[in-house]
Amino acid sequence: YRREVLTGKLALVDLAGAERAQDTNNHGQQLRDGANINRSLLALANCINALGKRRRKGYVFIPFRNSKLTRILKDGLCGNSRTVMVATVSSCSQQYNHTVNTLKYADRAKEIK
């Protein structure tokens, strides 16, 4: 008998923390952690943008090595995989800018095929 073995990989990533430093009043280590999260989110956004361009223009360099986050998510973004992104938004008017940014981020991610 020939057995076919399928393997899977599950990565759950909470991308919360993309707040502006002036809104959170964080200091010290929390401020540095927030800056690192924002840096990783920017690297992920660059990868998502490049993957969207690849669909339209052909080969485009994808900068996966720019952060640990993008290295972890590489297989899910461009491999033989199924990826789900859940964008959580708020109806509160005070969170309008965060909601719009989240929806723009999700829309860019939708371009990856």
mmCIF file with all atom_site columns, C-alpha atoms in Angstrom:
data_model
loop_
_atom_site.group_PDB
_atom_site.id
_atom_site.type_symbol
_atom_site.label_atom_id
_atom_site.label_alt_id
_atom_site.label_comp_id
_atom_site.label_asym_id
_atom_site.label_entity_id
_atom_site.label_seq_id
_atom_site.pdbx_PDB_ins_code
_atom_site.Cartn_x
_atom_site.Cartn_y
_atom_site.Cartn_z
_atom_site.occupancy
_atom_site.B_iso_or_equiv
_atom_site.pdbx_formal_charge
_atom_site.auth_seq_id
_atom_site.auth_comp_id
_atom_site.auth_asym_id
_atom_site.auth_atom_id
_atom_site.pdbx_PDB_model_num
ATOM 1   C CA . TYR A 1 1   ? 0.000   0.000  0.000   1.00 0.00 ? 1   TYR A CA 1
ATOM 2   C CA . ARG A 1 2   ? 1.121   3.535  -0.759  1.00 0.00 ? 2   ARG A CA 1
ATOM 3   C CA . ARG A 1 3   ? 0.343   5.973  1.952   1.00 0.00 ? 3   ARG A CA 1
ATOM 4   C CA . GLU A 1 4   ? -0.003  9.634  1.237   1.00 0.00 ? 4   GLU A CA 1
ATOM 5   C CA . VAL A 1 5   ? 1.015   11.853 4.111   1.00 0.00 ? 5   VAL A CA 1
ATOM 6   C CA . LEU A 1 6   ? -0.336  15.349 4.342   1.00 0.00 ? 6   LEU A CA 1
ATOM 7   C CA . THR A 1 7   ? 1.146   17.849 6.748   1.00 0.00 ? 7   THR A CA 1
ATOM 8   C CA . GLY A 1 8   ? -0.185  21.148 7.906   1.00 0.00 ? 8   GLY A CA 1
ATOM 9   C CA . LYS A 1 9   ? 1.030   24.285 9.571   1.00 0.00 ? 9   LYS A CA 1
ATOM 10  C CA . LEU A 1 10  ? -1.091  26.626 11.621  1.00 0.00 ? 10  LEU A CA 1
ATOM 11  C CA . ALA A 1 11  ? 0.065   30.126 12.484  1.00 0.00 ? 11  ALA A CA 1
ATOM 12  C CA . LEU A 1 12  ? -2.186  32.326 14.595  1.00 0.00 ? 12  LEU A CA 1
ATOM 13  C CA . VAL A 1 13  ? -0.882  35.871 14.733  1.00 0.00 ? 13  VAL A CA 1
ATOM 14  C CA . ASP A 1 14  ? -2.488  38.717 16.643  1.00 0.00 ? 14  ASP A CA 1
ATOM 15  C CA . LEU A 1 15  ? -1.566  41.894 14.809  1.00 0.00 ? 15  LEU A CA 1
ATOM 16  C CA . ALA A 1 16  ? -2.946  44.187 17.489  1.00 0.00 ? 16  ALA A CA 1
ATOM 17  C CA . GLY A 1 17  ? -0.638  46.846 18.795  1.00 0.00 ? 17  GLY A CA 1
ATOM 18  C CA . ALA A 1 18  ? -0.364  49.073 15.773  1.00 0.00 ? 18  ALA A CA 1
ATOM 19  C CA . GLU A 1 19  ? -1.342  52.084 17.799  1.00 0.00 ? 19  GLU A CA 1
ATOM 20  C CA . ARG A 1 20  ? 0.391   55.392 17.630  1.00 0.00 ? 20  ARG A CA 1
ATOM 21  C CA . ALA A 1 21  ? 2.718   56.003 20.561  1.00 0.00 ? 21  ALA A CA 1
ATOM 22  C CA . GLN A 1 22  ? 1.064   59.314 21.402  1.00 0.00 ? 22  GLN A CA 1
ATOM 23  C CA . ASP A 1 23  ? -2.338  57.596 21.756  1.00 0.00 ? 23  ASP A CA 1
ATOM 24  C CA . THR A 1 24  ? -1.143  54.924 24.198  1.00 0.00 ? 24  THR A CA 1
ATOM 25  C CA . ASN A 1 25  ? 1.034   56.980 26.586  1.00 0.00 ? 25  ASN A CA 1
ATOM 26  C CA . ASN A 1 26  ? 3.452   54.031 26.787  1.00 0.00 ? 26  ASN A CA 1
ATOM 27  C CA . HIS A 1 27  ? 6.975   54.548 28.119  1.00 0.00 ? 27  HIS A CA 1
ATOM 28  C CA . GLY A 1 28  ? 10.135  52.487 28.310  1.00 0.00 ? 28  GLY A CA 1
ATOM 29  C CA . GLN A 1 29  ? 9.879   48.820 27.308  1.00 0.00 ? 29  GLN A CA 1
ATOM 30  C CA . GLN A 1 30  ? 6.217   49.058 26.278  1.00 0.00 ? 30  GLN A CA 1
ATOM 31  C CA . LEU A 1 31  ? 7.068   51.893 23.900  1.00 0.00 ? 31  LEU A CA 1
ATOM 32  C CA . ARG A 1 32  ? 9.907   49.844 22.367  1.00 0.00 ? 32  ARG A CA 1
ATOM 33  C CA . ASP A 1 33  ? 7.630   46.796 22.049  1.00 0.00 ? 33  ASP A CA 1
ATOM 34  C CA . GLY A 1 34  ? 5.022   48.895 20.262  1.00 0.00 ? 34  GLY A CA 1
ATOM 35  C CA . ALA A 1 35  ? 7.656   50.253 17.889  1.00 0.00 ? 35  ALA A CA 1
ATOM 36  C CA . ASN A 1 36  ? 8.842   46.698 17.110  1.00 0.00 ? 36  ASN A CA 1
ATOM 37  C CA . ILE A 1 37  ? 5.275   45.567 16.426  1.00 0.00 ? 37  ILE A CA 1
ATOM 38  C CA . ASN A 1 38  ? 4.761   48.521 14.087  1.00 0.00 ? 38  ASN A CA 1
ATOM 39  C CA . ARG A 1 39  ? 8.044   47.724 12.323  1.00 0.00 ? 39  ARG A CA 1
ATOM 40  C CA . SER A 1 40  ? 6.912   44.124 11.779  1.00 0.00 ? 40  SER A CA 1
ATOM 41  C CA . LEU A 1 41  ? 3.516   45.269 10.525  1.00 0.00 ? 41  LEU A CA 1
ATOM 42  C CA . LEU A 1 42  ? 5.211   47.609 8.053   1.00 0.00 ? 42  LEU A CA 1
ATOM 43  C CA . ALA A 1 43  ? 7.384   44.730 6.803   1.00 0.00 ? 43  ALA A CA 1
ATOM 44  C CA . LEU A 1 44  ? 4.254   42.577 6.431   1.00 0.00 ? 44  LEU A CA 1
ATOM 45  C CA . ALA A 1 45  ? 2.499   45.394 4.538   1.00 0.00 ? 45  ALA A CA 1
ATOM 46  C CA . ASN A 1 46  ? 5.493   45.636 2.183   1.00 0.00 ? 46  ASN A CA 1
ATOM 47  C CA . CYS A 1 47  ? 5.281   41.887 1.504   1.00 0.00 ? 47  CYS A CA 1
ATOM 48  C CA . ILE A 1 48  ? 1.529   42.072 0.933   1.00 0.00 ? 48  ILE A CA 1
ATOM 49  C CA . ASN A 1 49  ? 1.985   44.979 -1.489  1.00 0.00 ? 49  ASN A CA 1
ATOM 50  C CA . ALA A 1 50  ? 4.734   43.135 -3.381  1.00 0.00 ? 50  ALA A CA 1
ATOM 51  C CA . LEU A 1 51  ? 2.639   39.964 -3.600  1.00 0.00 ? 51  LEU A CA 1
ATOM 52  C CA . GLY A 1 52  ? -0.245  42.010 -4.994  1.00 0.00 ? 52  GLY A CA 1
ATOM 53  C CA . LYS A 1 53  ? 2.077   43.548 -7.608  1.00 0.00 ? 53  LYS A CA 1
ATOM 54  C CA . ARG A 1 54  ? 3.381   40.100 -8.522  1.00 0.00 ? 54  ARG A CA 1
ATOM 55  C CA . ARG A 1 55  ? -0.123  39.101 -9.534  1.00 0.00 ? 55  ARG A CA 1
ATOM 56  C CA . ARG A 1 56  ? -0.382  42.078 -11.905 1.00 0.00 ? 56  ARG A CA 1
ATOM 57  C CA . LYS A 1 57  ? 3.187   42.455 -13.199 1.00 0.00 ? 57  LYS A CA 1
ATOM 58  C CA . GLY A 1 58  ? 4.816   39.030 -12.972 1.00 0.00 ? 58  GLY A CA 1
ATOM 59  C CA . TYR A 1 59  ? 7.994   38.539 -10.945 1.00 0.00 ? 59  TYR A CA 1
ATOM 60  C CA . VAL A 1 60  ? 8.569   41.043 -8.145  1.00 0.00 ? 60  VAL A CA 1
ATOM 61  C CA . PHE A 1 61  ? 11.018  40.697 -5.239  1.00 0.00 ? 61  PHE A CA 1
ATOM 62  C CA . ILE A 1 62  ? 9.175   39.868 -2.006  1.00 0.00 ? 62  ILE A CA 1
ATOM 63  C CA . PRO A 1 63  ? 11.080  41.136 1.098   1.00 0.00 ? 63  PRO A CA 1
ATOM 64  C CA . PHE A 1 64  ? 10.271  38.248 3.492   1.00 0.00 ? 64  PHE A CA 1
ATOM 65  C CA . ARG A 1 65  ? 13.597  38.559 5.342   1.00 0.00 ? 65  ARG A CA 1
ATOM 66  C CA . ASN A 1 66  ? 12.836  42.011 6.713   1.00 0.00 ? 66  ASN A CA 1
ATOM 67  C CA . SER A 1 67  ? 11.189  40.734 9.902   1.00 0.00 ? 67  SER A CA 1
ATOM 68  C CA . LYS A 1 68  ? 10.571  37.598 11.933  1.00 0.00 ? 68  LYS A CA 1
ATOM 69  C CA . LEU A 1 69  ? 6.839   37.985 11.357  1.00 0.00 ? 69  LEU A CA 1
ATOM 70  C CA . THR A 1 70  ? 7.135   37.847 7.577   1.00 0.00 ? 70  THR A CA 1
ATOM 71  C CA . ARG A 1 71  ? 9.476   34.832 7.788   1.00 0.00 ? 71  ARG A CA 1
ATOM 72  C CA . ILE A 1 72  ? 6.921   33.004 9.926   1.00 0.00 ? 72  ILE A CA 1
ATOM 73  C CA . LEU A 1 73  ? 4.046   33.862 7.572   1.00 0.00 ? 73  LEU A CA 1
ATOM 74  C CA . LYS A 1 74  ? 5.935   33.237 4.312   1.00 0.00 ? 74  LYS A CA 1
ATOM 75  C CA . ASP A 1 75  ? 4.424   29.804 3.657   1.00 0.00 ? 75  ASP A CA 1
ATOM 76  C CA . GLY A 1 76  ? 0.928   31.077 4.316   1.00 0.00 ? 76  GLY A CA 1
ATOM 77  C CA . LEU A 1 77  ? 1.335   34.089 2.058   1.00 0.00 ? 77  LEU A CA 1
ATOM 78  C CA . CYS A 1 78  ? 2.810   32.534 -1.064  1.00 0.00 ? 78  CYS A CA 1
ATOM 79  C CA . GLY A 1 79  ? 2.880   28.761 -0.743  1.00 0.00 ? 79  GLY A CA 1
ATOM 80  C CA . ASN A 1 80  ? 0.374   26.074 -1.567  1.00 0.00 ? 80  ASN A CA 1
ATOM 81  C CA . SER A 1 81  ? -1.878  27.102 1.280   1.00 0.00 ? 81  SER A CA 1
ATOM 82  C CA . ARG A 1 82  ? -5.136  28.612 2.402   1.00 0.00 ? 82  ARG A CA 1
ATOM 83  C CA . THR A 1 83  ? -4.864  31.785 4.423   1.00 0.00 ? 83  THR A CA 1
ATOM 84  C CA . VAL A 1 84  ? -7.528  33.646 6.361   1.00 0.00 ? 84  VAL A CA 1
ATOM 85  C CA . MET A 1 85  ? -7.231  37.176 7.650   1.00 0.00 ? 85  MET A CA 1
ATOM 86  C CA . VAL A 1 86  ? -9.745  38.416 10.194  1.00 0.00 ? 86  VAL A CA 1
ATOM 87  C CA . ALA A 1 87  ? -9.940  42.196 10.381  1.00 0.00 ? 87  ALA A CA 1
ATOM 88  C CA . THR A 1 88  ? -11.590 43.469 13.548  1.00 0.00 ? 88  THR A CA 1
ATOM 89  C CA . VAL A 1 89  ? -13.014 46.965 13.327  1.00 0.00 ? 89  VAL A CA 1
ATOM 90  C CA . SER A 1 90  ? -14.969 49.263 15.594  1.00 0.00 ? 90  SER A CA 1
ATOM 91  C CA . SER A 1 91  ? -18.087 51.298 14.928  1.00 0.00 ? 91  SER A CA 1
ATOM 92  C CA . CYS A 1 92  ? -16.966 53.887 17.486  1.00 0.00 ? 92  CYS A CA 1
ATOM 93  C CA . SER A 1 93  ? -16.272 57.279 15.929  1.00 0.00 ? 93  SER A CA 1
ATOM 94  C CA . GLN A 1 94  ? -13.131 57.672 18.065  1.00 0.00 ? 94  GLN A CA 1
ATOM 95  C CA . GLN A 1 95  ? -11.646 54.610 16.333  1.00 0.00 ? 95  GLN A CA 1
ATOM 96  C CA . TYR A 1 96  ? -12.467 55.797 12.804  1.00 0.00 ? 96  TYR A CA 1
ATOM 97  C CA . ASN A 1 97  ? -8.834  56.178 11.671  1.00 0.00 ? 97  ASN A CA 1
ATOM 98  C CA . HIS A 1 98  ? -7.843  52.748 13.036  1.00 0.00 ? 98  HIS A CA 1
ATOM 99  C CA . THR A 1 99  ? -10.878 51.167 11.365  1.00 0.00 ? 99  THR A CA 1
ATOM 100 C CA . VAL A 1 100 ? -10.095 52.726 7.990   1.00 0.00 ? 100 VAL A CA 1
ATOM 101 C CA . ASN A 1 101 ? -6.439  51.664 8.205   1.00 0.00 ? 101 ASN A CA 1
ATOM 102 C CA . THR A 1 102 ? -7.448  48.116 9.123   1.00 0.00 ? 102 THR A CA 1
ATOM 103 C CA . LEU A 1 103 ? -9.858  47.923 6.188   1.00 0.00 ? 103 LEU A CA 1
ATOM 104 C CA . LYS A 1 104 ? -7.197  49.247 3.790   1.00 0.00 ? 104 LYS A CA 1
ATOM 105 C CA . TYR A 1 105 ? -4.736  46.650 5.114   1.00 0.00 ? 105 TYR A CA 1
ATOM 106 C CA . ALA A 1 106 ? -7.299  43.863 4.611   1.00 0.00 ? 106 ALA A CA 1
ATOM 107 C CA . ASP A 1 107 ? -8.109  45.117 1.118   1.00 0.00 ? 107 ASP A CA 1
ATOM 108 C CA . ARG A 1 108 ? -4.432  44.953 0.138   1.00 0.00 ? 108 ARG A CA 1
ATOM 109 C CA . ALA A 1 109 ? -4.196  41.428 1.557   1.00 0.00 ? 109 ALA A CA 1
ATOM 110 C CA . LYS A 1 110 ? -7.200  40.458 -0.550  1.00 0.00 ? 110 LYS A CA 1
ATOM 111 C CA . GLU A 1 111 ? -5.135  41.159 -3.713  1.00 0.00 ? 111 GLU A CA 1
ATOM 112 C CA . ILE A 1 112 ? -2.875  38.173 -3.001  1.00 0.00 ? 112 ILE A CA 1
ATOM 113 C CA . LYS A 1 113 ? -3.903  35.189 -5.108  1.00 0.00 ? 113 LYS A CA 1
#
